[in-house]
Tab-separated table of C-alpha atoms in Angstrom:
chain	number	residue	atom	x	y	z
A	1	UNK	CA	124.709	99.821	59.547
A	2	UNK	CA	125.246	97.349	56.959
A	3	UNK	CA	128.192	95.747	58.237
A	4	UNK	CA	126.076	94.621	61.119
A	5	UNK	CA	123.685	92.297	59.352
A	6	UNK	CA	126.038	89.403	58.789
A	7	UNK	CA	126.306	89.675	62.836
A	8	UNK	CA	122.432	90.117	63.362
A	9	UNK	CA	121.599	87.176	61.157
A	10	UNK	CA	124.360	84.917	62.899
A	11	UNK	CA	123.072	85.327	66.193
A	12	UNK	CA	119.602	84.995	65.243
A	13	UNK	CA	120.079	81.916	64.033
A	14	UNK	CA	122.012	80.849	67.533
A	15	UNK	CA	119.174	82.172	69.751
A	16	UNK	CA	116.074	80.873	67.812
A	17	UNK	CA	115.986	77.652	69.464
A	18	UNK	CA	115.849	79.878	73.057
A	19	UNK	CA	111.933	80.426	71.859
A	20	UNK	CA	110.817	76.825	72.155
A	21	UNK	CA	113.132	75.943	74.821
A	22	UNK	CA	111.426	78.143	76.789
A	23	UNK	CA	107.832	77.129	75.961
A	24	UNK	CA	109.107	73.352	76.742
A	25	UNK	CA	110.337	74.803	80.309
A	26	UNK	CA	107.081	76.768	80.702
A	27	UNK	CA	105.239	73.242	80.646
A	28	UNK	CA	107.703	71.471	82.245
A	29	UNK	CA	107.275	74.165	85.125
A	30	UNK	CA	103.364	74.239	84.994
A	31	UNK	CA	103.096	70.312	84.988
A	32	UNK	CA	105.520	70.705	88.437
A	33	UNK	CA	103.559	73.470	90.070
A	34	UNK	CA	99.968	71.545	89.539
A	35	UNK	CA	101.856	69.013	91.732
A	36	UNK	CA	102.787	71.388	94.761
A	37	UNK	CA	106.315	71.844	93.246
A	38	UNK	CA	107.860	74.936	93.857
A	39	UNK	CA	111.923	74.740	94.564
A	40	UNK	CA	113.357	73.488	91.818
A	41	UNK	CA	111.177	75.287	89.026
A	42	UNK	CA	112.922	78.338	91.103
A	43	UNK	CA	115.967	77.470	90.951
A	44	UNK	CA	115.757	76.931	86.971
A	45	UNK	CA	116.719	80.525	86.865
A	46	UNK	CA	119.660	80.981	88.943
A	47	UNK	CA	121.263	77.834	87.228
A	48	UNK	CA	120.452	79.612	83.950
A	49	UNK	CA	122.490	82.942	85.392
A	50	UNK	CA	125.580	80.586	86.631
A	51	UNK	CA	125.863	79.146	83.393
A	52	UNK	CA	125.400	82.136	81.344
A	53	UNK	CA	128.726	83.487	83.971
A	54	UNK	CA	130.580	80.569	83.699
A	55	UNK	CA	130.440	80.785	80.186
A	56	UNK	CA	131.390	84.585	79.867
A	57	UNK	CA	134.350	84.130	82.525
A	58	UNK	CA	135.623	80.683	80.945
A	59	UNK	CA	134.802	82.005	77.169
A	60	UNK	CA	135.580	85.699	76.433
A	61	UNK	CA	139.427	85.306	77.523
A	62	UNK	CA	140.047	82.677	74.599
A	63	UNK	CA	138.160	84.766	71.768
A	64	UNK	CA	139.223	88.485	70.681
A	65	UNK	CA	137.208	90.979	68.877
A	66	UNK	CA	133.618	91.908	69.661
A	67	UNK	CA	131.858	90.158	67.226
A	68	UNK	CA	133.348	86.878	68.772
A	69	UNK	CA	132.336	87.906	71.913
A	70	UNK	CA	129.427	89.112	71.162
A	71	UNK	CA	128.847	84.813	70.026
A	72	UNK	CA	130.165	83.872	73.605
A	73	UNK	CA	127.953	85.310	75.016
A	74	UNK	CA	124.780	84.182	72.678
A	75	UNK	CA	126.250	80.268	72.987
A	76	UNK	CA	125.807	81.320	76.716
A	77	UNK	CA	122.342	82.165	77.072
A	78	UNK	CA	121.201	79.517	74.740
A	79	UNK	CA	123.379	76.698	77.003
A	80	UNK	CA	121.746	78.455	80.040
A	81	UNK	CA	118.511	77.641	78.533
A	82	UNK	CA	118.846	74.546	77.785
A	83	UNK	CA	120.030	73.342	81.714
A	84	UNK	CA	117.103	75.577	82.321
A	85	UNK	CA	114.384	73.047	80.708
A	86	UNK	CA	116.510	69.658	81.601
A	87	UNK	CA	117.048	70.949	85.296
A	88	UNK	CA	113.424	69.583	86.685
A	89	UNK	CA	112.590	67.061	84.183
A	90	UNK	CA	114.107	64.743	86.578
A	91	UNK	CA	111.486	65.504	89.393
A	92	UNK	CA	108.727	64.588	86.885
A	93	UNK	CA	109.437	60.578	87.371
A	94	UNK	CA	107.360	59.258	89.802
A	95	UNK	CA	104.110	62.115	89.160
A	96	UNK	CA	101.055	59.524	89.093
A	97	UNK	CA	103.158	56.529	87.788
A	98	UNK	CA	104.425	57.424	84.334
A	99	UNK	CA	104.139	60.768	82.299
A	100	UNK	CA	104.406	60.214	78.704
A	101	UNK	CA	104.666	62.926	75.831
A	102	UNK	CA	101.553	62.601	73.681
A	103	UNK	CA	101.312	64.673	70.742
A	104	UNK	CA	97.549	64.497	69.358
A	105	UNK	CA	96.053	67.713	67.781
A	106	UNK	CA	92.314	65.793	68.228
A	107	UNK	CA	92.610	65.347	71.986
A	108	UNK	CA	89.762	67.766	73.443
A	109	UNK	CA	92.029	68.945	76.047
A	110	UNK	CA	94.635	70.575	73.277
A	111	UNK	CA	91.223	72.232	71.899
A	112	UNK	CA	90.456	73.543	75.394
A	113	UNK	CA	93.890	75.011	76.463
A	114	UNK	CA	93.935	76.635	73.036
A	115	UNK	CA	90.940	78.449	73.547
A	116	UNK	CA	92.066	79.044	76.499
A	117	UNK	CA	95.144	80.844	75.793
A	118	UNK	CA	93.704	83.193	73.290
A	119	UNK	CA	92.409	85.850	76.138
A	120	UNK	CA	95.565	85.051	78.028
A	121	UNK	CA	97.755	85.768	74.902
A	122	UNK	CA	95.419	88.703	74.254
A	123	UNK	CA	95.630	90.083	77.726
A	124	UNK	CA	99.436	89.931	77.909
A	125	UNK	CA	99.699	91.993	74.555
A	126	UNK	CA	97.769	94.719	76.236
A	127	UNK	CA	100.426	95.070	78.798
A	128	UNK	CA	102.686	95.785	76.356
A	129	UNK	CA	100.142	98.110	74.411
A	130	UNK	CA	99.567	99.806	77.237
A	131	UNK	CA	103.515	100.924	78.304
A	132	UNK	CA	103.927	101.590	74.352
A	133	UNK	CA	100.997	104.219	75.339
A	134	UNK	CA	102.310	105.479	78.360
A	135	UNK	CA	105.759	106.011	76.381
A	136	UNK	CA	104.153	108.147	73.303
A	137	UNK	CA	101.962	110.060	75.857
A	138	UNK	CA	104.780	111.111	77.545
A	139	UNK	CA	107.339	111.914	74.775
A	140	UNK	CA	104.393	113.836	72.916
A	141	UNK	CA	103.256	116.096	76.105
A	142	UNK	CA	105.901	115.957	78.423
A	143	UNK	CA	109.161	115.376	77.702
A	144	UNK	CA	111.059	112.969	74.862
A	145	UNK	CA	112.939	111.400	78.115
A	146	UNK	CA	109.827	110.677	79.935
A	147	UNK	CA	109.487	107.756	78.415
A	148	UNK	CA	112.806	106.601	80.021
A	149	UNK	CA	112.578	108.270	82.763
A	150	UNK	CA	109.471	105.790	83.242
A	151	UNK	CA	110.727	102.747	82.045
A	152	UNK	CA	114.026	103.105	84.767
A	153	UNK	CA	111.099	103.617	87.521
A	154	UNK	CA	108.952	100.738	86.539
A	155	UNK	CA	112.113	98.393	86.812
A	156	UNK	CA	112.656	99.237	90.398
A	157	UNK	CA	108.947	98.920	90.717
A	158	UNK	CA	108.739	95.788	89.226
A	159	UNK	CA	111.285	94.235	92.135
A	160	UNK	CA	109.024	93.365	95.085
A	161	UNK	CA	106.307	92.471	92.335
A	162	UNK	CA	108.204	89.942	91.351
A	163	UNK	CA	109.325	88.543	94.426
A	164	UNK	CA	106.314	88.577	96.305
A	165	UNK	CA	103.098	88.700	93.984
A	166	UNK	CA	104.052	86.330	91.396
A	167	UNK	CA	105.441	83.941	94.183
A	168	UNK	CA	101.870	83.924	96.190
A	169	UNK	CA	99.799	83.552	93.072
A	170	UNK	CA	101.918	81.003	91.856
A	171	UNK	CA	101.951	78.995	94.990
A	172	UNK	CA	97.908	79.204	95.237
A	173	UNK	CA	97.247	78.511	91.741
A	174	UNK	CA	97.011	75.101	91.544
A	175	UNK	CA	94.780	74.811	94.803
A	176	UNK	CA	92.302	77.541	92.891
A	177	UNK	CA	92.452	75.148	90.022
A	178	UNK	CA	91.465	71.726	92.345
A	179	UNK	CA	88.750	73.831	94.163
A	180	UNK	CA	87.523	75.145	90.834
A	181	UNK	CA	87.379	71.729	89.195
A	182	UNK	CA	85.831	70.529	92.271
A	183	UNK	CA	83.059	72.774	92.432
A	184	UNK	CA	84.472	73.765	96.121
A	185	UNK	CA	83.532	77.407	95.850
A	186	UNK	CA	84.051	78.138	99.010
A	187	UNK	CA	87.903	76.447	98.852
A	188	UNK	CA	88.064	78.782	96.310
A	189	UNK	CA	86.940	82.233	97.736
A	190	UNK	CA	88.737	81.325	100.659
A	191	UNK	CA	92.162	80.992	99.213
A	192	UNK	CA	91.892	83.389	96.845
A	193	UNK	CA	91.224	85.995	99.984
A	194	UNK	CA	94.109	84.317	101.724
A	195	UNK	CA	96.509	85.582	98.655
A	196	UNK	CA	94.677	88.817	98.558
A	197	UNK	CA	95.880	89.315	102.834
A	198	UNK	CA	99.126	87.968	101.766
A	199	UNK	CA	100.044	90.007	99.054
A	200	UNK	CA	98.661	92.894	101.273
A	201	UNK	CA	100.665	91.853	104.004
A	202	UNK	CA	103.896	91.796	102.022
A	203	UNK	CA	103.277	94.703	99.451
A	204	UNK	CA	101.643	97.523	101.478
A	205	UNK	CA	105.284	97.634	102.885
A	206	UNK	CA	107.002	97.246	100.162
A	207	UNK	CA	105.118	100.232	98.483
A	208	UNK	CA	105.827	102.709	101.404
A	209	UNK	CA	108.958	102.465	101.812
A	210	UNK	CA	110.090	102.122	98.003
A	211	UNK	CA	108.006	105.352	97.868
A	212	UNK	CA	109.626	106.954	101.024
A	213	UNK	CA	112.866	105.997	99.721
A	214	UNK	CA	112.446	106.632	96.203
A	215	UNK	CA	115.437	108.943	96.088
A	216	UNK	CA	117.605	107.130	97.429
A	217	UNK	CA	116.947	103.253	96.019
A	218	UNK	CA	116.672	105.335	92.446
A	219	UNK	CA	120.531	106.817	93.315
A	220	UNK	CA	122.141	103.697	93.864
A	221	UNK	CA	120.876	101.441	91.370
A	222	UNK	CA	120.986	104.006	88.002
A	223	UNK	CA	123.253	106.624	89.531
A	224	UNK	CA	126.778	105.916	87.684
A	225	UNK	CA	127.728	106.094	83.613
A	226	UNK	CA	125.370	108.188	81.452
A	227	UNK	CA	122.942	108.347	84.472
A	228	UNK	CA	123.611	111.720	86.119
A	229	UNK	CA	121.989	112.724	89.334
A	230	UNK	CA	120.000	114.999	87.369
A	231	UNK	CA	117.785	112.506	85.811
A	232	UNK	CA	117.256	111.064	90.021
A	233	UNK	CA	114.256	113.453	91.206
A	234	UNK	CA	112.671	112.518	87.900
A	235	UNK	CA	112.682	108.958	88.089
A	236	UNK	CA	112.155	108.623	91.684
A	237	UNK	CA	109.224	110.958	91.582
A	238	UNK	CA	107.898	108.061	88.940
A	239	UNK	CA	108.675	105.770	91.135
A	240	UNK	CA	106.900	106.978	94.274
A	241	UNK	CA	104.072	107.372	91.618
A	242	UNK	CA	104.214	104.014	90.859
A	243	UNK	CA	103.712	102.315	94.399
A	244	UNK	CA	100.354	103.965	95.266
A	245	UNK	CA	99.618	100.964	92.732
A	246	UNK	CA	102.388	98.364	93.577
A	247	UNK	CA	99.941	96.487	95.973
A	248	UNK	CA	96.495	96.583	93.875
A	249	UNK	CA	98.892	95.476	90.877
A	250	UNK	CA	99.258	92.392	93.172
A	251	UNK	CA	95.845	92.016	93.863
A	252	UNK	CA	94.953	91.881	90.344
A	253	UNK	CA	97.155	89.437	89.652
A	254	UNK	CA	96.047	86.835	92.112
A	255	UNK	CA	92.231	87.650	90.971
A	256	UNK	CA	93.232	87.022	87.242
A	257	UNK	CA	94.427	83.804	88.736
A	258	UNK	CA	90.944	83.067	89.947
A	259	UNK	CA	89.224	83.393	87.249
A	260	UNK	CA	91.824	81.444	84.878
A	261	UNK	CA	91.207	78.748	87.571
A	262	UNK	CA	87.876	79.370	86.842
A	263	UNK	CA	88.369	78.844	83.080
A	264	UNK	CA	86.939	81.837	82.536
A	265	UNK	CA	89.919	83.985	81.046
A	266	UNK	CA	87.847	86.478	79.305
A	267	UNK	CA	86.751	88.535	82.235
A	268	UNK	CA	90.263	89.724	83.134
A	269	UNK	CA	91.010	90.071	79.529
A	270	UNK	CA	87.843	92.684	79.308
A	271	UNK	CA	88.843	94.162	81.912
A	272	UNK	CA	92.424	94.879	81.128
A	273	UNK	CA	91.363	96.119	77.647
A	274	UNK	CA	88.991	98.694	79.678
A	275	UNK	CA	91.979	99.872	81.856
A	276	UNK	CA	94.183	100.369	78.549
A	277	UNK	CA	91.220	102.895	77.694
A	278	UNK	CA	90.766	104.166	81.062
A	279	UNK	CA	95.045	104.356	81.202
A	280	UNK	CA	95.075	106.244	78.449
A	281	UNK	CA	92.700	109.090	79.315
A	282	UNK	CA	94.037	109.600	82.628
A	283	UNK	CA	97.919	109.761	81.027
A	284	UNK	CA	96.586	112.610	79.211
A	285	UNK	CA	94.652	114.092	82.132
A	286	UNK	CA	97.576	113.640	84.296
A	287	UNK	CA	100.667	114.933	81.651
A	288	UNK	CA	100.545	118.545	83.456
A	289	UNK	CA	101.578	117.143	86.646
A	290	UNK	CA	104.540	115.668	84.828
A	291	UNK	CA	106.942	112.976	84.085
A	292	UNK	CA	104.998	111.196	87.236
A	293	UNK	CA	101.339	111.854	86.069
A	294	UNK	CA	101.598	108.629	83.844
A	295	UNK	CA	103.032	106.171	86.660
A	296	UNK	CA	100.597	108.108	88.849
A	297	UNK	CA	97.235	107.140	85.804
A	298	UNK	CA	99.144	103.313	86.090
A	299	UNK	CA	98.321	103.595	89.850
A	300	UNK	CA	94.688	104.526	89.653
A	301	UNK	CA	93.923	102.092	87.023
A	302	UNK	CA	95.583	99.486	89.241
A	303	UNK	CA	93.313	100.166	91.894
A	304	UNK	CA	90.014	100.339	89.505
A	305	UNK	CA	91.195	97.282	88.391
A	306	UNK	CA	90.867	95.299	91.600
A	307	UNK	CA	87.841	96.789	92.152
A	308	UNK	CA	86.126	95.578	88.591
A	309	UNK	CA	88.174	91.782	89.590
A	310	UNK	CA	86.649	92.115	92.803
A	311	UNK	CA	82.839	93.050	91.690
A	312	UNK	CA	82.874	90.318	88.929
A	313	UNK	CA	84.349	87.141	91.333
A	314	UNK	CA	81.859	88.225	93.800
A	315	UNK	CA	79.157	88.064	90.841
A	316	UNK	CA	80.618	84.113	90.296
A	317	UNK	CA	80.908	82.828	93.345
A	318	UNK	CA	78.663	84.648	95.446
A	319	UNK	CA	79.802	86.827	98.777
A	320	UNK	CA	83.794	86.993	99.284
A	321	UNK	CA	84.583	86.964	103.428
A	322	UNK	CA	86.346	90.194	102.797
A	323	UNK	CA	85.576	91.980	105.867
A	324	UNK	CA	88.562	90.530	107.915
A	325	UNK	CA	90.675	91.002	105.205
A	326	UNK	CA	89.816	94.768	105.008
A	327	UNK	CA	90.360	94.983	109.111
A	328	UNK	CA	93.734	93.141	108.625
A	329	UNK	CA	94.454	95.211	105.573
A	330	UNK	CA	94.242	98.561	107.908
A	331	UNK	CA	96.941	97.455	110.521
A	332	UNK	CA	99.069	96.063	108.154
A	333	UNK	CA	98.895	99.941	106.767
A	334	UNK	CA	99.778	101.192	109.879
A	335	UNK	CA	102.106	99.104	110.216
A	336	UNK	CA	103.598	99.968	107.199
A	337	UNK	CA	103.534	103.770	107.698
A	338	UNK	CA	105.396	103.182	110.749
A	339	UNK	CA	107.901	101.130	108.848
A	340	UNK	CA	107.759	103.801	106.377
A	341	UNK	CA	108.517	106.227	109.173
A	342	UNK	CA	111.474	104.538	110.822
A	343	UNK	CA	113.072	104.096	106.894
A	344	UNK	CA	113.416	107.943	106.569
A	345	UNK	CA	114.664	108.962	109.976
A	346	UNK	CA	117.389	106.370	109.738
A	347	UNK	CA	118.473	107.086	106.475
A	348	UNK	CA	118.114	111.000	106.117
A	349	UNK	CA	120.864	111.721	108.712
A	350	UNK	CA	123.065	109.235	107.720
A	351	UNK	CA	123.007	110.434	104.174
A	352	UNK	CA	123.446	114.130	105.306
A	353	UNK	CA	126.639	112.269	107.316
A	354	UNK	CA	128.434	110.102	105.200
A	355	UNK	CA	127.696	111.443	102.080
A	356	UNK	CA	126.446	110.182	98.490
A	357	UNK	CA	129.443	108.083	97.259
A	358	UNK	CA	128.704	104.335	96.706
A	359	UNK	CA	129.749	103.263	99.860
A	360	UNK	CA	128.289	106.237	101.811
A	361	UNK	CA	124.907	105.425	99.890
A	362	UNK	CA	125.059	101.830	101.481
A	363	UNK	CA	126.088	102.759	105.080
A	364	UNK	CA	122.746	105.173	105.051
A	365	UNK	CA	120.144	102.793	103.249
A	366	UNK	CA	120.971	99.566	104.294
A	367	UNK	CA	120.528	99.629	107.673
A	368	UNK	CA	117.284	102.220	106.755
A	369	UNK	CA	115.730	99.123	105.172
A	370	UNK	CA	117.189	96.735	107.809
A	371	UNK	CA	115.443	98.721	110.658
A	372	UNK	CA	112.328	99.591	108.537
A	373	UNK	CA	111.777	95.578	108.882
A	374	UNK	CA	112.252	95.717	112.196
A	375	UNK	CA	110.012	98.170	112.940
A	376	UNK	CA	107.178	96.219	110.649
A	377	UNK	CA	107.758	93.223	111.954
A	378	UNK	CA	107.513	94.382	115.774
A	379	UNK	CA	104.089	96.722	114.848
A	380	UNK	CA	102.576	93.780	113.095
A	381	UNK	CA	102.778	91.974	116.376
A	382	UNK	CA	101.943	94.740	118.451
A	383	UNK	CA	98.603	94.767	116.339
A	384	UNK	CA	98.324	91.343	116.356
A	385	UNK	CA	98.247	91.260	112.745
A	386	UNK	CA	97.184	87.570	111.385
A	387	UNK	CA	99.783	87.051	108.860
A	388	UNK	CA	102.208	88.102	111.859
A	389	UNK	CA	100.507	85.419	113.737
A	390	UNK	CA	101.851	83.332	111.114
A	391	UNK	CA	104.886	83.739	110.549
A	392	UNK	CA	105.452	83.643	114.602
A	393	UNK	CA	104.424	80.258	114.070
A	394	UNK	CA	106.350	78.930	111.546
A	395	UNK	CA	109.788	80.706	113.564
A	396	UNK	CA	108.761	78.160	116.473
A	397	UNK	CA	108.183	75.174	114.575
A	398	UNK	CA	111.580	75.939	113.160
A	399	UNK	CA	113.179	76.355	116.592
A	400	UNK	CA	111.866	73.081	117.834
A	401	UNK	CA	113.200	71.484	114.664
């Protein structure tokens, strides 16, 4: 489409600057976290959403055409982005007297963190190698939708990931680092088993009832415009595929982040480049189950993942206290199957009740989910699950506040 270039070019040239922005906030972030702060580097993002809104409901009414639009909406992102990176600089006065920009290529420390990065950078292409795998697996022995069929799955399964996962390890990160440049190895082993239990206790969940209520959670997020309920059983098969591994994809990250506190980035990196291998072979082993072998290959090389992590950061720092996280791991399962169990009697009547329109689809899965907590919650302290224990805690320091 010819015609299109002029357009393509033009907003190019608007977005570029989004690329360094974002490796200014990335530092700007990283430099807040290695000080214990966490709320405003999360809040970058919502502001970046308001603004991008603001400027779509202020903009598009004083611009026809789509092309113009189309510009609105670029000038958008890129002014998101920039509140985005000046948001926290403010909360960086103060951090050990005076932080000053250096730029000096000879500095030893620019040396390190580029040597650094290079198994980091490495490791995060084979992510993407790997789903460009999974996608030409699928299309060549399944089906030429698998690939999207996956892709709509791994979004959903991405959610609690996101939220919970990346959250812990990013919290604990810069405590691995101080223990690690310490030489407190037993800080370290310590609080990298305290993620592992936490992203256990918040994940195992997660992955049971996502998996329980695949059908459902895939119906009312993708079920509307060229998204017929046809293409449902497919993707939420791939979805309950996909959280046998939700935790252990978890696990691994908050490992990775034990070694990189470790400076020691190639171990993950090897690793990850085995599981593209091992991914690979078991999509192909797996493509007569179907669409949901591959998520089902992702799930299995999750969990040989964290075992490789786990066999390698025991080689480094010697015997991990894992056997209380392993008792606290099986009630939180329990837990979670009785979670899982209270999510599907809930919801199945009410579904066969008030039927599958949008509305109908909220009345039976909302309160599913809401009891499904419930019913966690209360078996985690039936148990007398430690992370329950917790979180107990902190509700009565907050009522006495």
């Amino acid at each position: 489409y010819p015609h299109y270039h002029p357009l393509l070019v033009g907003l190019s040239q608007l977005l570029f600057p989004i690329v360094a922005l974002l490796g200014v906030s990335g530092l700007v972030v990283g430099i807040l976290n290695t000080y214990d702060e966490f709320s405003i580097p999360a809040l970058t993002p919502v502001a970046w959403n308001l603004v991008i809104i603001a400027g779509l409901v202020f903009g598009l009414p004083h611009v026809d055409g789509t092309d113009h639009e189309l510009y609105v909406y670029a000038g958008s992102i890129l002014a998101g982005t920039i509140v985005q990176v000046l948001l926290p600089v403010p909360w960086l006065r103060g951090k050990d007297g005076r932080l000053q920009m250096v730029i000096d290529w000879r500095d030893p420390a620019v040396k390190q963190v580029f040597k650094l990065m290079l198994p980091v950078t490495l490791g995060l292409g084979l992510i993407n190698i790997n789903a460009l795998i999974d996608g030409v697996i699928g299309s060549w022995l399944i089906s030429p939708n698998a690939p999207a069929s996956i892709n709509a799955a791994f979004r959903i399964y991405m959610l609690p990931q996101g939220m919970f996962s990346v959250a812990v390890a990013t919290v604990l990160f810069p405590s691995l680092a101080r223990f690690a440049s310490r030489g407190d190895f037993k800080g370290l082993r310590d609080t990298t088993v305290l993620g592992l239990r936490q992203i256990a206790f918040l994940l195992v969940p997660a992955s049971i009832i996502s998996a329980v209520l695949a059908e459902p959670l895939t119906r009312i997020i993708y079920e509307r415009g060229a998204f017929t309920p046809d293409q449902t059983p497919v993707v939420a098969s791939c979805l309950a595929a996909f959280s046998a591994g939700l935790t252990f994809n978890g696990t691994m990250l908050m490992l990775n982040r034990a070694f990189f506190s470790l400076q020691e980035n190639w171990v993950p990196t090897a690793i990850a480049l085995a599981n593209l291998f091992m991914n690979a072979i078991l999509d192909v082993a797996f493509s007569p189950l179907g669409t949901w072998g591959i998520p089902l290959a992702t799930a299995l090389v999750n969990v040989a993942g964290t075992a490789a992590l786990l066999v390698f950061l025991r080689r480094r720092l010697g015997r991990l206290e894992l056997t209380d996280a392993i008792d606290s791991f099986g009630r939180v399962f329990v837990c979670s199957v009785v979670a899982g169990a209270v999510a599907f009697v809930i919801w199945k009547p009410l579904d066969e009740l008030v039927g599958r329109s949008f509305g109908g689809q909220l009345v039976s899965l909302v309160p599913a989910l809401a009891l499904a907590v419930v019913a966690y919650l209360a078996a985690g302290r039936a148990l007398k699950v430690r992370e329950m224990q917790a979180l107990l805690s902190l509700r009565s320091r907050l009522r006495r506040g």
